[in-house]
Amino acid sequence: MLIRHRTPMDLLSSEITSKTVYQQRREFLKAAGLYGAAAFFSPHVQAAAATAYEPVPDRSAMPRFLKEKLAARRVATRPFPEELTPYDAVSTYNNFYEFGLEKDDPAQNAGNMRLDPWSVRVDGLCEKPGLYTLEDILRPHTLEDRIYRLRCVEAWSMVVPWLGFPLADLVRRFQPGSNARYVEFTTLHDSAQMPGQRSSGLPWPYVEGLRLDEAMHPLAMLAVGVYGRSLPPQNGAPLRLVIPWKYGFKSIKSIVRIRFTETLPGTTWARIAPSEYGFYANVNPAVDHPRWTQKRERRLPGGLFTPNWRETQMFNGYAREVASLYRGMDLKRHF
Ligand SMILES: Nc1nc2c(c(=O)[nH]1)N[C@H]1C(S)=C(S)[C@@H](COP(=O)(O)O)O[C@H]1N2
Ligand SMILES: [Mo]
């Protein structure tokens, strides 16, 4: 319930502590205003209880094979212990710098992105390189609901019901060679469609990567949908990575290339600011970002008077599943 027992001054003095959080205040206030009101009156909030959700209507023009895949999905049965972030927030509070730097830019600017036809080039150290259509990619896989926490390196988080399939199942089809140690992913580079690629300072295209054993982990997934519908463009349609134990920037959107390599891929954020964003980017409350703490996070939605702070968990709460991938590694050095 919305109980206004705190004033904005309480909020400023007790919760906005670091310089960066202060710098992000404008954005924070904007988000709070947006979700404080919208979330409370949205019909999806009713559905945002722990285990299930009302599928969101999908009016997007999509190819038939995708519609059929979505209809044949395997529905989540295991309860998730935390409230889902409403679809309104998931689809309007986005990072997708190809479409602008503000949180609502992707939702504003990605609407006309051309999603069909879509293909993915597979190359590097594997037995089955080639140009695969999205239909080729999806054909053998059954889509499943997976409810995951998403923790952004900027210290906000969500709980999102994705629709997708295990990345490992796709990787296996391409038969990586015995010398392949990493897999690199690349986002579409098309400045005619992506206004952010004409203006903002990232080196395009956006590139991400995983160690091959991370990519083969059963929690790593490729998503084509969210909230029972196809991915809206701002969430990385038609195909994006979801790696729940890593900071959100590893979950690369709108993938057009998958490449197997022997050496560590040069990933976008690790290249432009290596002291701030490591290749591994595992969620770790014990390793602060140089400019802010990673000990806690602001769970969305939350209103101006009800910011929903919580403690960040090691590997974003997935330590039991993934910690063995990093046994013997110094996670402060390999952050
Ligand atoms: N191509 C591309 N992928 C991207 C980004 C981006 O700017 N470009 N932002 C990343 C970041 S920082 C986050 S937190 C997540 C956000 O995913 P969402 O908008 O679906 O919640 O996408 C990641 N994938
Ligand atoms: Mo992020």
mmCIF file of C-alpha atoms and ligand atoms in Angstrom:
data_model
loop_
_atom_site.group_PDB
_atom_site.id
_atom_site.type_symbol
_atom_site.label_atom_id
_atom_site.label_comp_id
_atom_site.label_asym_id
_atom_site.label_seq_id
_atom_site.Cartn_x
_atom_site.Cartn_y
_atom_site.Cartn_z
ATOM 1 C CA MET A 1 0.000 0.000 0.000
ATOM 2 C CA LEU A 2 1.082 3.523 -0.618
ATOM 3 C CA ILE A 3 1.588 4.934 2.853
ATOM 4 C CA ARG A 4 3.164 8.359 2.690
ATOM 5 C CA HIS A 5 4.975 8.300 5.973
ATOM 6 C CA ARG A 6 8.177 9.724 4.577
ATOM 7 C CA THR A 7 8.945 13.129 3.156
ATOM 8 C CA PRO A 8 11.209 13.938 0.224
ATOM 9 C CA MET A 9 13.734 15.350 2.684
ATOM 10 C CA ASP A 10 13.918 12.040 4.520
ATOM 11 C CA LEU A 11 14.629 10.478 1.193
ATOM 12 C CA LEU A 12 17.340 12.920 0.226
ATOM 13 C CA SER A 13 19.210 12.717 3.502
ATOM 14 C CA SER A 14 18.983 9.036 4.214
ATOM 15 C CA GLU A 15 18.937 7.322 0.865
ATOM 16 C CA ILE A 16 20.814 9.431 -1.612
ATOM 17 C CA THR A 17 24.247 8.850 -0.237
ATOM 18 C CA SER A 18 26.853 8.526 -2.951
ATOM 19 C CA LYS A 19 27.854 11.214 -5.372
ATOM 20 C CA THR A 20 26.785 9.167 -8.331
ATOM 21 C CA VAL A 21 23.391 8.411 -6.936
ATOM 22 C CA TYR A 22 23.128 12.138 -6.390
ATOM 23 C CA GLN A 23 24.141 12.772 -9.986
ATOM 24 C CA GLN A 24 21.505 10.336 -11.090
ATOM 25 C CA ARG A 25 18.890 12.121 -9.038
ATOM 26 C CA ARG A 26 17.153 13.712 -11.995
ATOM 27 C CA GLU A 27 16.778 10.359 -13.607
ATOM 28 C CA PHE A 28 15.749 8.861 -10.304
ATOM 29 C CA LEU A 29 13.049 11.428 -9.755
ATOM 30 C CA LYS A 30 11.813 10.998 -13.287
ATOM 31 C CA ALA A 31 11.588 7.257 -12.866
ATOM 32 C CA ALA A 32 9.932 7.583 -9.511
ATOM 33 C CA GLY A 33 7.329 9.922 -10.933
ATOM 34 C CA LEU A 34 6.709 7.617 -13.843
ATOM 35 C CA TYR A 35 6.353 4.421 -11.875
ATOM 36 C CA GLY A 36 5.046 5.800 -8.641
ATOM 37 C CA ALA A 37 1.861 6.774 -10.429
ATOM 38 C CA ALA A 38 1.788 4.431 -13.410
ATOM 39 C CA ALA A 39 2.521 1.287 -11.465
ATOM 40 C CA PHE A 40 -0.223 1.865 -8.976
ATOM 41 C CA PHE A 41 -2.918 2.240 -11.558
ATOM 42 C CA SER A 42 -1.664 -0.239 -14.090
ATOM 43 C CA PRO A 43 -3.735 -3.387 -14.578
ATOM 44 C CA HIS A 44 -0.507 -5.391 -14.702
ATOM 45 C CA VAL A 45 0.208 -4.661 -11.081
ATOM 46 C CA GLN A 46 -2.617 -6.997 -10.126
ATOM 47 C CA ALA A 47 -0.872 -9.726 -12.063
ATOM 48 C CA ALA A 48 2.519 -8.999 -10.588
ATOM 49 C CA ALA A 49 2.194 -11.431 -7.703
ATOM 50 C CA ALA A 50 4.938 -13.930 -7.181
ATOM 51 C CA THR A 51 4.208 -16.907 -9.388
ATOM 52 C CA ALA A 52 2.292 -15.967 -12.493
ATOM 53 C CA TYR A 53 1.310 -13.080 -14.698
ATOM 54 C CA GLU A 54 -1.353 -12.074 -17.131
ATOM 55 C CA PRO A 55 0.164 -12.355 -20.637
ATOM 56 C CA VAL A 56 0.472 -8.902 -22.186
ATOM 57 C CA PRO A 57 -1.448 -8.500 -25.472
ATOM 58 C CA ASP A 58 0.853 -8.502 -28.472
ATOM 59 C CA ARG A 59 -0.247 -6.340 -31.381
ATOM 60 C CA SER A 60 3.129 -6.319 -33.098
ATOM 61 C CA ALA A 61 3.401 -7.550 -36.654
ATOM 62 C CA MET A 62 5.459 -10.679 -36.301
ATOM 63 C CA PRO A 63 6.311 -13.580 -38.575
ATOM 64 C CA ARG A 64 4.132 -16.640 -38.302
ATOM 65 C CA PHE A 65 6.892 -18.941 -37.042
ATOM 66 C CA LEU A 66 7.422 -16.638 -34.066
ATOM 67 C CA LYS A 67 3.719 -16.445 -33.286
ATOM 68 C CA GLU A 68 3.544 -20.239 -33.339
ATOM 69 C CA LYS A 69 6.606 -20.603 -31.148
ATOM 70 C CA LEU A 70 5.182 -18.194 -28.584
ATOM 71 C CA ALA A 71 1.842 -19.983 -28.561
ATOM 72 C CA ALA A 72 3.557 -23.313 -27.923
ATOM 73 C CA ARG A 73 5.571 -22.062 -24.954
ATOM 74 C CA ARG A 74 6.125 -24.015 -21.778
ATOM 75 C CA VAL A 75 4.595 -22.025 -18.946
ATOM 76 C CA ALA A 76 6.500 -21.437 -15.694
ATOM 77 C CA THR A 77 5.303 -23.607 -12.866
ATOM 78 C CA ARG A 78 7.882 -22.973 -10.163
ATOM 79 C CA PRO A 79 6.934 -20.073 -7.907
ATOM 80 C CA PHE A 80 9.292 -17.100 -7.815
ATOM 81 C CA PRO A 81 9.719 -15.614 -4.351
ATOM 82 C CA GLU A 82 9.729 -11.949 -5.383
ATOM 83 C CA GLU A 83 7.191 -9.678 -7.019
ATOM 84 C CA LEU A 84 7.471 -9.223 -10.761
ATOM 85 C CA THR A 85 8.294 -5.770 -12.089
ATOM 86 C CA PRO A 86 5.220 -4.661 -14.081
ATOM 87 C CA TYR A 87 5.417 -4.794 -17.863
ATOM 88 C CA ASP A 88 4.990 -1.009 -18.028
ATOM 89 C CA ALA A 89 8.298 -0.544 -16.226
ATOM 90 C CA VAL A 90 10.089 -3.391 -18.019
ATOM 91 C CA SER A 91 9.218 -1.883 -21.400
ATOM 92 C CA THR A 92 9.762 1.837 -20.692
ATOM 93 C CA TYR A 93 12.783 1.944 -18.344
ATOM 94 C CA ASN A 94 15.489 0.647 -20.647
ATOM 95 C CA ASN A 95 19.152 0.811 -21.467
ATOM 96 C CA PHE A 96 19.652 0.451 -25.222
ATOM 97 C CA TYR A 97 22.130 3.160 -26.143
ATOM 98 C CA GLU A 98 21.621 2.547 -29.853
ATOM 99 C CA PHE A 99 18.322 4.390 -29.332
ATOM 100 C CA GLY A 100 19.498 7.117 -26.951
ATOM 101 C CA LEU A 101 20.838 7.611 -23.455
ATOM 102 C CA GLU A 102 17.693 8.417 -21.464
ATOM 103 C CA LYS A 103 15.752 5.554 -19.928
ATOM 104 C CA ASP A 104 12.648 6.265 -22.006
ATOM 105 C CA ASP A 105 14.503 6.856 -25.310
ATOM 106 C CA PRO A 106 14.449 3.204 -26.420
ATOM 107 C CA ALA A 107 10.677 2.943 -25.935
ATOM 108 C CA GLN A 108 10.268 6.224 -27.854
ATOM 109 C CA ASN A 109 12.721 5.525 -30.678
ATOM 110 C CA ALA A 110 12.842 1.782 -31.298
ATOM 111 C CA GLY A 111 9.248 1.330 -32.451
ATOM 112 C CA ASN A 112 10.018 1.159 -36.166
ATOM 113 C CA MET A 113 13.005 -1.113 -35.944
ATOM 114 C CA ARG A 114 12.882 -3.667 -38.775
ATOM 115 C CA LEU A 115 12.712 -7.116 -37.156
ATOM 116 C CA ASP A 116 11.709 -9.273 -40.101
ATOM 117 C CA PRO A 117 13.633 -10.636 -41.912
ATOM 118 C CA TRP A 118 16.340 -11.162 -39.277
ATOM 119 C CA SER A 119 19.416 -13.297 -39.503
ATOM 120 C CA VAL A 120 22.407 -14.145 -37.357
ATOM 121 C CA ARG A 121 25.891 -14.775 -38.727
ATOM 122 C CA VAL A 122 27.672 -17.585 -36.917
ATOM 123 C CA ASP A 123 31.428 -17.789 -37.434
ATOM 124 C CA GLY A 124 34.790 -18.356 -35.839
ATOM 125 C CA LEU A 125 35.913 -21.647 -34.323
ATOM 126 C CA CYS A 126 32.965 -23.948 -34.982
ATOM 127 C CA GLU A 127 31.872 -26.732 -37.311
ATOM 128 C CA LYS A 128 28.605 -25.136 -38.463
ATOM 129 C CA PRO A 129 29.278 -21.530 -39.397
ATOM 130 C CA GLY A 130 26.791 -19.757 -41.627
ATOM 131 C CA LEU A 131 24.049 -17.220 -41.967
ATOM 132 C CA TYR A 132 21.007 -18.438 -40.026
ATOM 133 C CA THR A 133 17.571 -16.870 -40.245
ATOM 134 C CA LEU A 134 15.698 -16.282 -36.996
ATOM 135 C CA GLU A 135 13.411 -19.123 -38.036
ATOM 136 C CA ASP A 136 16.451 -21.438 -38.414
ATOM 137 C CA ILE A 137 17.661 -20.363 -34.988
ATOM 138 C CA LEU A 138 14.350 -21.017 -33.247
ATOM 139 C CA ARG A 139 13.200 -24.150 -35.103
ATOM 140 C CA PRO A 140 14.280 -26.941 -32.733
ATOM 141 C CA HIS A 141 13.730 -25.059 -29.469
ATOM 142 C CA THR A 142 10.727 -24.968 -27.175
ATOM 143 C CA LEU A 143 10.241 -21.568 -25.560
ATOM 144 C CA GLU A 144 9.971 -21.526 -21.804
ATOM 145 C CA ASP A 145 9.010 -18.935 -19.222
ATOM 146 C CA ARG A 146 11.960 -17.988 -17.022
ATOM 147 C CA ILE A 147 11.525 -15.466 -14.241
ATOM 148 C CA TYR A 148 14.894 -13.854 -13.473
ATOM 149 C CA ARG A 149 16.257 -10.949 -11.505
ATOM 150 C CA LEU A 150 17.951 -8.319 -13.685
ATOM 151 C CA ARG A 151 20.567 -6.231 -11.852
ATOM 152 C CA CYS A 152 21.937 -3.233 -13.753
ATOM 153 C CA VAL A 153 25.450 -2.055 -12.932
ATOM 154 C CA GLU A 154 23.809 1.338 -12.198
ATOM 155 C CA ALA A 155 22.289 -0.214 -9.044
ATOM 156 C CA TRP A 156 18.659 -0.635 -10.030
ATOM 157 C CA SER A 157 16.997 -3.990 -10.560
ATOM 158 C CA MET A 158 13.883 -5.695 -11.833
ATOM 159 C CA VAL A 159 12.250 -9.122 -11.858
ATOM 160 C CA VAL A 160 11.337 -10.084 -15.400
ATOM 161 C CA PRO A 161 9.453 -13.048 -16.895
ATOM 162 C CA TRP A 162 11.391 -13.790 -20.088
ATOM 163 C CA LEU A 163 10.450 -16.236 -22.812
ATOM 164 C CA GLY A 164 13.320 -18.050 -24.408
ATOM 165 C CA PHE A 165 15.510 -21.129 -24.454
ATOM 166 C CA PRO A 166 18.882 -22.194 -23.067
ATOM 167 C CA LEU A 167 21.847 -20.611 -24.846
ATOM 168 C CA ALA A 168 23.693 -23.930 -24.417
ATOM 169 C CA ASP A 169 21.197 -25.696 -26.682
ATOM 170 C CA LEU A 170 21.937 -23.252 -29.489
ATOM 171 C CA VAL A 171 25.714 -23.229 -28.965
ATOM 172 C CA ARG A 172 25.801 -27.031 -29.185
ATOM 173 C CA ARG A 173 24.163 -26.928 -32.616
ATOM 174 C CA PHE A 174 27.077 -24.924 -34.004
ATOM 175 C CA GLN A 175 29.630 -27.431 -32.650
ATOM 176 C CA PRO A 176 32.334 -25.145 -31.280
ATOM 177 C CA GLY A 177 35.847 -26.496 -31.845
ATOM 178 C CA SER A 178 38.022 -27.805 -29.033
ATOM 179 C CA ASN A 179 40.094 -24.621 -29.251
ATOM 180 C CA ALA A 180 37.031 -22.337 -28.798
ATOM 181 C CA ARG A 181 37.173 -20.795 -25.310
ATOM 182 C CA TYR A 182 34.888 -17.777 -25.664
ATOM 183 C CA VAL A 183 31.785 -16.742 -27.509
ATOM 184 C CA GLU A 184 31.279 -13.195 -28.727
ATOM 185 C CA PHE A 185 27.927 -11.547 -29.550
ATOM 186 C CA THR A 186 27.316 -8.464 -31.681
ATOM 187 C CA THR A 187 24.283 -6.169 -31.915
ATOM 188 C CA LEU A 188 22.894 -4.789 -35.159
ATOM 189 C CA HIS A 189 24.860 -1.839 -36.510
ATOM 190 C CA ASP A 190 22.512 0.284 -38.616
ATOM 191 C CA SER A 191 22.626 3.979 -37.883
ATOM 192 C CA ALA A 192 19.728 4.602 -40.276
ATOM 193 C CA GLN A 193 17.515 2.725 -37.818
ATOM 194 C CA MET A 194 19.390 3.423 -34.603
ATOM 195 C CA PRO A 195 19.685 7.155 -33.935
ATOM 196 C CA GLY A 196 22.024 6.630 -30.975
ATOM 197 C CA GLN A 197 24.613 5.213 -33.356
ATOM 198 C CA ARG A 198 24.722 8.591 -35.094
ATOM 199 C CA SER A 199 25.281 10.642 -31.959
ATOM 200 C CA SER A 200 26.382 8.991 -28.722
ATOM 201 C CA GLY A 201 29.931 8.094 -27.858
ATOM 202 C CA LEU A 202 30.017 4.286 -27.706
ATOM 203 C CA PRO A 203 32.087 2.516 -30.351
ATOM 204 C CA TRP A 204 29.535 0.646 -32.447
ATOM 205 C CA PRO A 205 28.482 -2.054 -32.843
ATOM 206 C CA TYR A 206 27.855 -3.128 -29.241
ATOM 207 C CA VAL A 207 29.809 -6.298 -28.499
ATOM 208 C CA GLU A 208 29.555 -8.675 -25.547
ATOM 209 C CA GLY A 209 31.058 -12.020 -24.695
ATOM 210 C CA LEU A 210 31.160 -14.976 -22.354
ATOM 211 C CA ARG A 211 33.589 -17.720 -21.527
ATOM 212 C CA LEU A 212 32.293 -20.830 -23.272
ATOM 213 C CA ASP A 213 31.557 -22.638 -19.995
ATOM 214 C CA GLU A 214 29.496 -19.621 -18.852
ATOM 215 C CA ALA A 215 27.572 -19.726 -22.124
ATOM 216 C CA MET A 216 26.878 -23.433 -21.558
ATOM 217 C CA HIS A 217 25.488 -22.870 -18.059
ATOM 218 C CA PRO A 218 21.793 -23.834 -17.865
ATOM 219 C CA LEU A 219 20.777 -20.407 -16.496
ATOM 220 C CA ALA A 220 22.155 -18.564 -19.552
ATOM 221 C CA MET A 221 19.341 -17.955 -21.998
ATOM 222 C CA LEU A 222 18.393 -16.376 -25.276
ATOM 223 C CA ALA A 223 15.104 -14.517 -25.086
ATOM 224 C CA VAL A 224 12.603 -13.745 -27.835
ATOM 225 C CA GLY A 225 9.763 -12.714 -25.553
ATOM 226 C CA VAL A 226 8.751 -11.192 -22.262
ATOM 227 C CA TYR A 227 5.478 -11.268 -20.275
ATOM 228 C CA GLY A 228 4.029 -13.905 -22.605
ATOM 229 C CA ARG A 229 4.507 -11.804 -25.756
ATOM 230 C CA SER A 230 7.270 -11.147 -28.262
ATOM 231 C CA LEU A 231 10.061 -8.836 -27.131
ATOM 232 C CA PRO A 232 9.274 -5.205 -27.784
ATOM 233 C CA PRO A 233 12.117 -3.613 -29.778
ATOM 234 C CA GLN A 234 13.313 -1.587 -26.789
ATOM 235 C CA ASN A 235 13.976 -4.825 -24.899
ATOM 236 C CA GLY A 236 16.240 -6.184 -27.630
ATOM 237 C CA ALA A 237 13.972 -7.801 -30.213
ATOM 238 C CA PRO A 238 14.050 -10.139 -31.883
ATOM 239 C CA LEU A 239 16.791 -12.032 -30.022
ATOM 240 C CA ARG A 240 18.762 -11.057 -26.916
ATOM 241 C CA LEU A 241 20.903 -12.618 -24.272
ATOM 242 C CA VAL A 242 19.791 -12.900 -20.625
ATOM 243 C CA ILE A 243 22.569 -13.747 -18.148
ATOM 244 C CA PRO A 244 20.926 -13.307 -14.748
ATOM 245 C CA TRP A 245 24.010 -13.567 -12.504
ATOM 246 C CA LYS A 246 25.875 -10.804 -14.362
ATOM 247 C CA TYR A 247 25.293 -7.068 -14.584
ATOM 248 C CA GLY A 248 22.686 -6.184 -17.185
ATOM 249 C CA PHE A 249 25.155 -4.866 -19.753
ATOM 250 C CA LYS A 250 26.252 -8.456 -20.494
ATOM 251 C CA SER A 251 22.701 -9.221 -21.693
ATOM 252 C CA ILE A 252 23.256 -7.921 -25.212
ATOM 253 C CA LYS A 253 20.245 -6.995 -27.340
ATOM 254 C CA SER A 254 19.237 -7.493 -30.981
ATOM 255 C CA ILE A 255 21.974 -10.005 -31.800
ATOM 256 C CA VAL A 256 23.171 -10.348 -35.413
ATOM 257 C CA ARG A 257 26.427 -12.242 -34.936
ATOM 258 C CA ILE A 258 27.752 -15.069 -32.769
ATOM 259 C CA ARG A 259 31.459 -15.834 -33.031
ATOM 260 C CA PHE A 260 33.585 -18.493 -31.308
ATOM 261 C CA THR A 261 37.095 -17.437 -30.362
ATOM 262 C CA GLU A 262 40.203 -18.691 -28.624
ATOM 263 C CA THR A 263 41.040 -15.310 -27.100
ATOM 264 C CA LEU A 264 38.992 -13.059 -24.855
ATOM 265 C CA PRO A 265 36.611 -10.926 -26.938
ATOM 266 C CA GLY A 266 37.036 -7.156 -26.812
ATOM 267 C CA THR A 267 33.677 -6.237 -25.302
ATOM 268 C CA THR A 268 32.265 -2.723 -25.527
ATOM 269 C CA TRP A 269 32.151 -1.597 -21.889
ATOM 270 C CA ALA A 270 35.337 -3.381 -20.843
ATOM 271 C CA ARG A 271 37.111 -1.657 -23.739
ATOM 272 C CA ILE A 272 35.958 1.890 -23.101
ATOM 273 C CA ALA A 273 36.221 1.829 -19.280
ATOM 274 C CA PRO A 274 38.198 -1.237 -18.150
ATOM 275 C CA SER A 275 38.551 -0.011 -14.565
ATOM 276 C CA GLU A 276 34.762 0.351 -14.236
ATOM 277 C CA TYR A 277 33.335 -2.547 -16.232
ATOM 278 C CA GLY A 278 35.167 -5.859 -16.281
ATOM 279 C CA PHE A 279 34.763 -8.671 -18.783
ATOM 280 C CA TYR A 280 33.182 -10.948 -16.174
ATOM 281 C CA ALA A 281 30.797 -8.374 -14.688
ATOM 282 C CA ASN A 282 29.435 -10.867 -12.175
ATOM 283 C CA VAL A 283 27.045 -9.203 -9.753
ATOM 284 C CA ASN A 284 29.134 -8.817 -6.599
ATOM 285 C CA PRO A 285 28.191 -6.635 -3.611
ATOM 286 C CA ALA A 286 31.796 -6.887 -2.343
ATOM 287 C CA VAL A 287 33.263 -5.128 -5.389
ATOM 288 C CA ASP A 288 32.107 -1.540 -5.638
ATOM 289 C CA HIS A 289 32.019 0.386 -8.863
ATOM 290 C CA PRO A 290 34.758 3.051 -8.567
ATOM 291 C CA ARG A 291 32.045 5.735 -8.419
ATOM 292 C CA TRP A 292 29.270 4.057 -6.391
ATOM 293 C CA THR A 293 28.494 1.190 -4.074
ATOM 294 C CA GLN A 294 27.211 -2.125 -5.372
ATOM 295 C CA LYS A 295 26.053 -3.259 -1.940
ATOM 296 C CA ARG A 296 22.453 -2.385 -2.624
ATOM 297 C CA GLU A 297 20.022 -1.786 -5.418
ATOM 298 C CA ARG A 298 16.774 0.024 -6.126
ATOM 299 C CA ARG A 299 14.133 -2.510 -7.168
ATOM 300 C CA LEU A 300 11.667 -1.249 -9.756
ATOM 301 C CA PRO A 301 8.986 -0.144 -9.528
ATOM 302 C CA GLY A 302 9.247 2.169 -6.578
ATOM 303 C CA GLY A 303 7.701 5.564 -6.064
ATOM 304 C CA LEU A 304 9.279 8.762 -4.861
ATOM 305 C CA PHE A 305 7.930 8.022 -1.404
ATOM 306 C CA THR A 306 8.506 4.302 -1.573
ATOM 307 C CA PRO A 307 11.953 3.678 -3.044
ATOM 308 C CA ASN A 308 12.428 -0.024 -2.838
ATOM 309 C CA TRP A 309 16.038 -0.510 -1.725
ATOM 310 C CA ARG A 310 17.356 -3.969 -1.100
ATOM 311 C CA GLU A 311 20.693 -5.628 -0.522
ATOM 312 C CA THR A 312 22.446 -6.900 -3.601
ATOM 313 C CA GLN A 313 23.153 -10.611 -3.480
ATOM 314 C CA MET A 314 26.320 -12.369 -4.629
ATOM 315 C CA PHE A 315 25.868 -13.464 -8.250
ATOM 316 C CA ASN A 316 22.499 -11.697 -8.063
ATOM 317 C CA GLY A 317 21.111 -14.516 -5.930
ATOM 318 C CA TYR A 318 22.289 -17.313 -8.227
ATOM 319 C CA ALA A 319 25.475 -18.246 -6.306
ATOM 320 C CA ARG A 320 24.325 -21.784 -5.591
ATOM 321 C CA GLU A 321 23.996 -22.399 -9.309
ATOM 322 C CA VAL A 322 26.976 -20.523 -10.760
ATOM 323 C CA ALA A 323 29.682 -20.087 -8.091
ATOM 324 C CA SER A 324 31.493 -23.238 -9.243
ATOM 325 C CA LEU A 325 32.220 -21.571 -12.605
ATOM 326 C CA TYR A 326 34.611 -19.238 -10.777
ATOM 327 C CA ARG A 327 36.226 -21.574 -8.255
ATOM 328 C CA GLY A 328 39.808 -20.512 -7.596
ATOM 329 C CA MET A 329 39.410 -17.145 -9.329
ATOM 330 C CA ASP A 330 40.101 -13.856 -7.589
ATOM 331 C CA LEU A 331 36.763 -12.125 -8.161
ATOM 332 C CA LYS A 332 38.141 -8.757 -7.085
ATOM 333 C CA ARG A 333 40.738 -8.901 -9.834
ATOM 334 C CA HIS A 334 38.535 -10.590 -12.427
ATOM 335 C CA PHE A 335 35.522 -8.392 -11.796
HETATM 336 N N1 LIG B 1 22.960 -3.627 -27.748
HETATM 337 C C1 LIG B 1 22.775 -3.242 -26.474
HETATM 338 N N2 LIG B 1 22.492 -4.170 -25.555
HETATM 339 C C2 LIG B 1 22.293 -3.800 -24.259
HETATM 340 C C3 LIG B 1 22.433 -2.442 -23.867
HETATM 341 C C4 LIG B 1 22.745 -1.489 -24.875
HETATM 342 O O1 LIG B 1 22.875 -0.270 -24.636
HETATM 343 N N3 LIG B 1 22.893 -1.923 -26.166
HETATM 344 N N4 LIG B 1 22.293 -2.096 -22.530
HETATM 345 C C5 LIG B 1 22.520 -3.165 -21.539
HETATM 346 C C6 LIG B 1 22.164 -2.768 -20.182
HETATM 347 S S1 LIG B 1 23.201 -1.664 -19.426
HETATM 348 C C7 LIG B 1 21.102 -3.324 -19.515
HETATM 349 S S2 LIG B 1 20.821 -2.970 -17.875
HETATM 350 C C8 LIG B 1 20.143 -4.214 -20.208
HETATM 351 C C9 LIG B 1 18.731 -3.671 -20.034
HETATM 352 O O2 LIG B 1 17.805 -4.559 -20.592
HETATM 353 P P1 LIG B 1 16.261 -4.152 -20.592
HETATM 354 O O3 LIG B 1 16.165 -2.771 -21.154
HETATM 355 O O4 LIG B 1 15.562 -5.161 -21.413
HETATM 356 O O5 LIG B 1 15.807 -4.184 -19.149
HETATM 357 O O6 LIG B 1 20.423 -4.315 -21.604
HETATM 358 C C10 LIG B 1 21.798 -4.455 -21.923
HETATM 359 N N5 LIG B 1 21.955 -4.756 -23.335
HETATM 360 MO MO MO B 2 22.813 -1.897 -17.202
#
